[in-house]
């Protein structure tokens, strides 16, 4: 129970004071991610330096889960290589499917706060929206 409220605190904190929810006017890539079943609609903005994600942000609207998940994700992938970010995305999808091991959950740091979403099918698309958008951006190979 203690853990559960700790996780909720993480999600609340990222909703009240998102660190990466702002415009990024000189972004190299902007991609919209939409989850019609809930009404979540975000624009993910990234700056790339070679193969490294040098900066990132998001704007848009959506439920608490979609917004917290996108904010946590950006905190984890900024400064990482594309390849590492894609690995984290894979791990996140595995966690949401309930397939991640304890070690893998550790690797997901704050994102593991969304672990219980795997028991709430209606909210899964909210939790993965940011990560799916990131995956799409990085696989696009835009300069
Ligand atoms: Zn949602």
mmCIF file of C-alpha atoms and ligand atoms in Angstrom:
data_model
loop_
_atom_site.group_PDB
_atom_site.id
_atom_site.type_symbol
_atom_site.label_atom_id
_atom_site.label_comp_id
_atom_site.label_asym_id
_atom_site.label_seq_id
_atom_site.Cartn_x
_atom_site.Cartn_y
_atom_site.Cartn_z
ATOM 1 C CA UNK A 1 0.000 0.000 0.000
ATOM 2 C CA UNK A 2 2.822 2.329 0.866
ATOM 3 C CA UNK A 3 4.314 1.784 -2.554
ATOM 4 C CA UNK A 4 1.057 2.499 -4.253
ATOM 5 C CA UNK A 5 0.685 5.942 -2.698
ATOM 6 C CA UNK A 6 4.323 6.676 -3.481
ATOM 7 C CA UNK A 7 3.581 5.906 -7.131
ATOM 8 C CA UNK A 8 0.515 8.100 -7.098
ATOM 9 C CA UNK A 9 2.626 10.880 -5.680
ATOM 10 C CA UNK A 10 5.035 10.608 -8.601
ATOM 11 C CA UNK A 11 2.168 10.865 -11.082
ATOM 12 C CA UNK A 12 0.567 13.769 -9.247
ATOM 13 C CA UNK A 13 3.859 15.601 -9.039
ATOM 14 C CA UNK A 14 4.440 15.300 -12.797
ATOM 15 C CA UNK A 15 0.938 16.607 -13.430
ATOM 16 C CA UNK A 16 1.128 19.561 -11.104
ATOM 17 C CA UNK A 17 4.648 20.579 -12.055
ATOM 18 C CA UNK A 18 5.586 19.043 -15.382
ATOM 19 C CA UNK A 19 9.212 19.721 -16.159
ATOM 20 C CA UNK A 20 9.013 19.255 -19.908
ATOM 21 C CA UNK A 21 5.582 20.568 -20.825
ATOM 22 C CA UNK A 22 6.513 23.681 -22.747
ATOM 23 C CA UNK A 23 7.209 24.804 -26.285
ATOM 24 C CA UNK A 24 10.534 24.029 -27.938
ATOM 25 C CA UNK A 25 10.694 26.495 -30.838
ATOM 26 C CA UNK A 26 13.935 25.183 -32.360
ATOM 27 C CA UNK A 27 12.963 21.497 -32.222
ATOM 28 C CA UNK A 28 14.311 19.357 -35.069
ATOM 29 C CA UNK A 29 11.316 17.047 -34.995
ATOM 30 C CA UNK A 30 7.707 17.560 -34.001
ATOM 31 C CA UNK A 31 5.198 14.733 -34.054
ATOM 32 C CA UNK A 32 1.594 14.630 -32.892
ATOM 33 C CA UNK A 33 0.401 11.678 -30.876
ATOM 34 C CA UNK A 34 -3.335 11.129 -30.496
ATOM 35 C CA UNK A 35 -5.326 8.739 -28.370
ATOM 36 C CA UNK A 36 -8.926 9.194 -29.549
ATOM 37 C CA UNK A 37 -10.387 6.773 -27.006
ATOM 38 C CA UNK A 38 -9.518 9.205 -24.202
ATOM 39 C CA UNK A 39 -9.013 12.509 -26.014
ATOM 40 C CA UNK A 40 -5.284 12.733 -25.302
ATOM 41 C CA UNK A 41 -3.511 14.854 -27.890
ATOM 42 C CA UNK A 42 0.154 15.738 -27.524
ATOM 43 C CA UNK A 43 2.910 17.164 -29.689
ATOM 44 C CA UNK A 44 6.288 15.686 -28.922
ATOM 45 C CA UNK A 45 9.215 17.955 -29.775
ATOM 46 C CA UNK A 46 12.800 16.791 -29.920
ATOM 47 C CA UNK A 47 16.199 18.235 -30.669
ATOM 48 C CA UNK A 48 18.781 15.821 -31.976
ATOM 49 C CA UNK A 49 22.523 16.128 -31.930
ATOM 50 C CA UNK A 50 23.666 13.351 -34.220
ATOM 51 C CA UNK A 51 22.286 10.208 -32.594
ATOM 52 C CA UNK A 52 21.709 11.841 -29.236
ATOM 53 C CA UNK A 53 18.465 13.370 -28.012
ATOM 54 C CA UNK A 54 19.844 16.690 -26.828
ATOM 55 C CA UNK A 55 16.568 18.259 -25.713
ATOM 56 C CA UNK A 56 12.866 17.565 -25.708
ATOM 57 C CA UNK A 57 9.482 18.854 -24.632
ATOM 58 C CA UNK A 58 5.784 18.300 -25.210
ATOM 59 C CA UNK A 59 2.663 20.407 -25.447
ATOM 60 C CA UNK A 60 -0.980 19.441 -25.706
ATOM 61 C CA UNK A 61 -3.824 18.185 -23.604
ATOM 62 C CA UNK A 62 -4.890 14.957 -22.079
ATOM 63 C CA UNK A 63 -5.657 13.026 -18.949
ATOM 64 C CA UNK A 64 -3.370 12.856 -15.935
ATOM 65 C CA UNK A 65 -1.845 9.547 -16.988
ATOM 66 C CA UNK A 66 -0.933 10.592 -20.532
ATOM 67 C CA UNK A 67 0.588 13.856 -19.334
ATOM 68 C CA UNK A 68 2.570 12.355 -16.455
ATOM 69 C CA UNK A 69 3.832 9.534 -18.651
ATOM 70 C CA UNK A 70 5.099 11.930 -21.344
ATOM 71 C CA UNK A 71 6.797 14.117 -18.751
ATOM 72 C CA UNK A 72 8.514 11.174 -17.061
ATOM 73 C CA UNK A 73 9.573 9.802 -20.443
ATOM 74 C CA UNK A 74 11.275 13.024 -21.505
ATOM 75 C CA UNK A 75 13.164 13.154 -18.217
ATOM 76 C CA UNK A 76 14.498 9.690 -18.987
ATOM 77 C CA UNK A 77 15.436 10.002 -22.651
ATOM 78 C CA UNK A 78 16.980 13.475 -22.900
ATOM 79 C CA UNK A 79 20.745 13.074 -23.122
ATOM 80 C CA UNK A 80 20.427 9.476 -24.307
ATOM 81 C CA UNK A 81 21.243 7.983 -27.692
ATOM 82 C CA UNK A 82 18.288 7.138 -29.942
ATOM 83 C CA UNK A 83 19.091 3.461 -29.558
ATOM 84 C CA UNK A 84 18.975 3.639 -25.748
ATOM 85 C CA UNK A 85 15.717 5.583 -25.844
ATOM 86 C CA UNK A 86 14.154 2.949 -28.108
ATOM 87 C CA UNK A 87 15.300 0.262 -25.698
ATOM 88 C CA UNK A 88 13.590 2.065 -22.828
ATOM 89 C CA UNK A 89 10.431 2.357 -24.931
ATOM 90 C CA UNK A 90 10.470 -1.405 -25.545
ATOM 91 C CA UNK A 91 10.935 -1.993 -21.854
ATOM 92 C CA UNK A 92 8.050 0.326 -21.058
ATOM 93 C CA UNK A 93 5.744 -1.560 -23.453
ATOM 94 C CA UNK A 94 6.812 -4.840 -21.835
ATOM 95 C CA UNK A 95 6.016 -3.452 -18.400
ATOM 96 C CA UNK A 96 2.566 -2.325 -19.537
ATOM 97 C CA UNK A 97 1.947 -5.845 -20.837
ATOM 98 C CA UNK A 98 2.996 -7.169 -17.440
ATOM 99 C CA UNK A 99 6.078 -8.887 -18.877
ATOM 100 C CA UNK A 100 8.939 -6.918 -17.308
ATOM 101 C CA UNK A 101 11.181 -8.463 -14.656
ATOM 102 C CA UNK A 102 12.076 -6.677 -11.409
ATOM 103 C CA UNK A 103 15.464 -5.700 -12.853
ATOM 104 C CA UNK A 104 13.783 -4.236 -15.901
ATOM 105 C CA UNK A 105 11.375 -2.293 -13.700
ATOM 106 C CA UNK A 106 14.387 -0.795 -11.918
ATOM 107 C CA UNK A 107 15.756 0.372 -15.251
ATOM 108 C CA UNK A 108 12.500 2.202 -15.893
ATOM 109 C CA UNK A 109 13.033 4.372 -12.813
ATOM 110 C CA UNK A 110 10.067 6.730 -12.351
ATOM 111 C CA UNK A 111 8.238 5.290 -15.338
ATOM 112 C CA UNK A 112 7.671 2.137 -13.281
ATOM 113 C CA UNK A 113 5.125 4.230 -11.349
ATOM 114 C CA UNK A 114 2.814 3.374 -14.259
ATOM 115 C CA UNK A 115 3.173 -0.367 -13.738
ATOM 116 C CA UNK A 116 -0.338 -0.835 -12.350
ATOM 117 C CA UNK A 117 -1.810 0.495 -15.583
ATOM 118 C CA UNK A 118 -1.392 -3.018 -16.950
ATOM 119 C CA UNK A 119 -4.437 -3.892 -14.820
ATOM 120 C CA UNK A 120 -6.467 -1.030 -16.295
ATOM 121 C CA UNK A 121 -6.895 -1.813 -20.003
ATOM 122 C CA UNK A 122 -8.840 1.378 -20.671
ATOM 123 C CA UNK A 123 -5.876 3.481 -19.578
ATOM 124 C CA UNK A 124 -3.101 1.593 -21.351
ATOM 125 C CA UNK A 125 -3.294 3.797 -24.449
ATOM 126 C CA UNK A 126 -2.936 6.871 -22.247
ATOM 127 C CA UNK A 127 0.215 5.543 -20.610
ATOM 128 C CA UNK A 128 1.912 4.483 -23.852
ATOM 129 C CA UNK A 129 0.974 7.544 -25.942
ATOM 130 C CA UNK A 130 4.186 9.484 -25.293
ATOM 131 C CA UNK A 131 6.373 6.417 -25.716
ATOM 132 C CA UNK A 132 4.664 5.368 -28.940
ATOM 133 C CA UNK A 133 5.099 8.851 -30.338
ATOM 134 C CA UNK A 134 8.773 8.793 -29.368
ATOM 135 C CA UNK A 135 9.250 5.424 -31.025
ATOM 136 C CA UNK A 136 7.609 6.683 -34.194
ATOM 137 C CA UNK A 137 9.817 9.787 -34.256
ATOM 138 C CA UNK A 138 13.048 7.883 -33.720
ATOM 139 C CA UNK A 139 12.252 5.219 -36.274
ATOM 140 C CA UNK A 140 11.465 7.843 -38.883
ATOM 141 C CA UNK A 141 15.083 8.777 -39.402
ATOM 142 C CA UNK A 142 14.309 12.384 -40.068
ATOM 143 C CA UNK A 143 17.521 14.329 -39.947
HETATM 144 ZN ZN1 LIG B 1 -5.889 9.480 -21.411
#
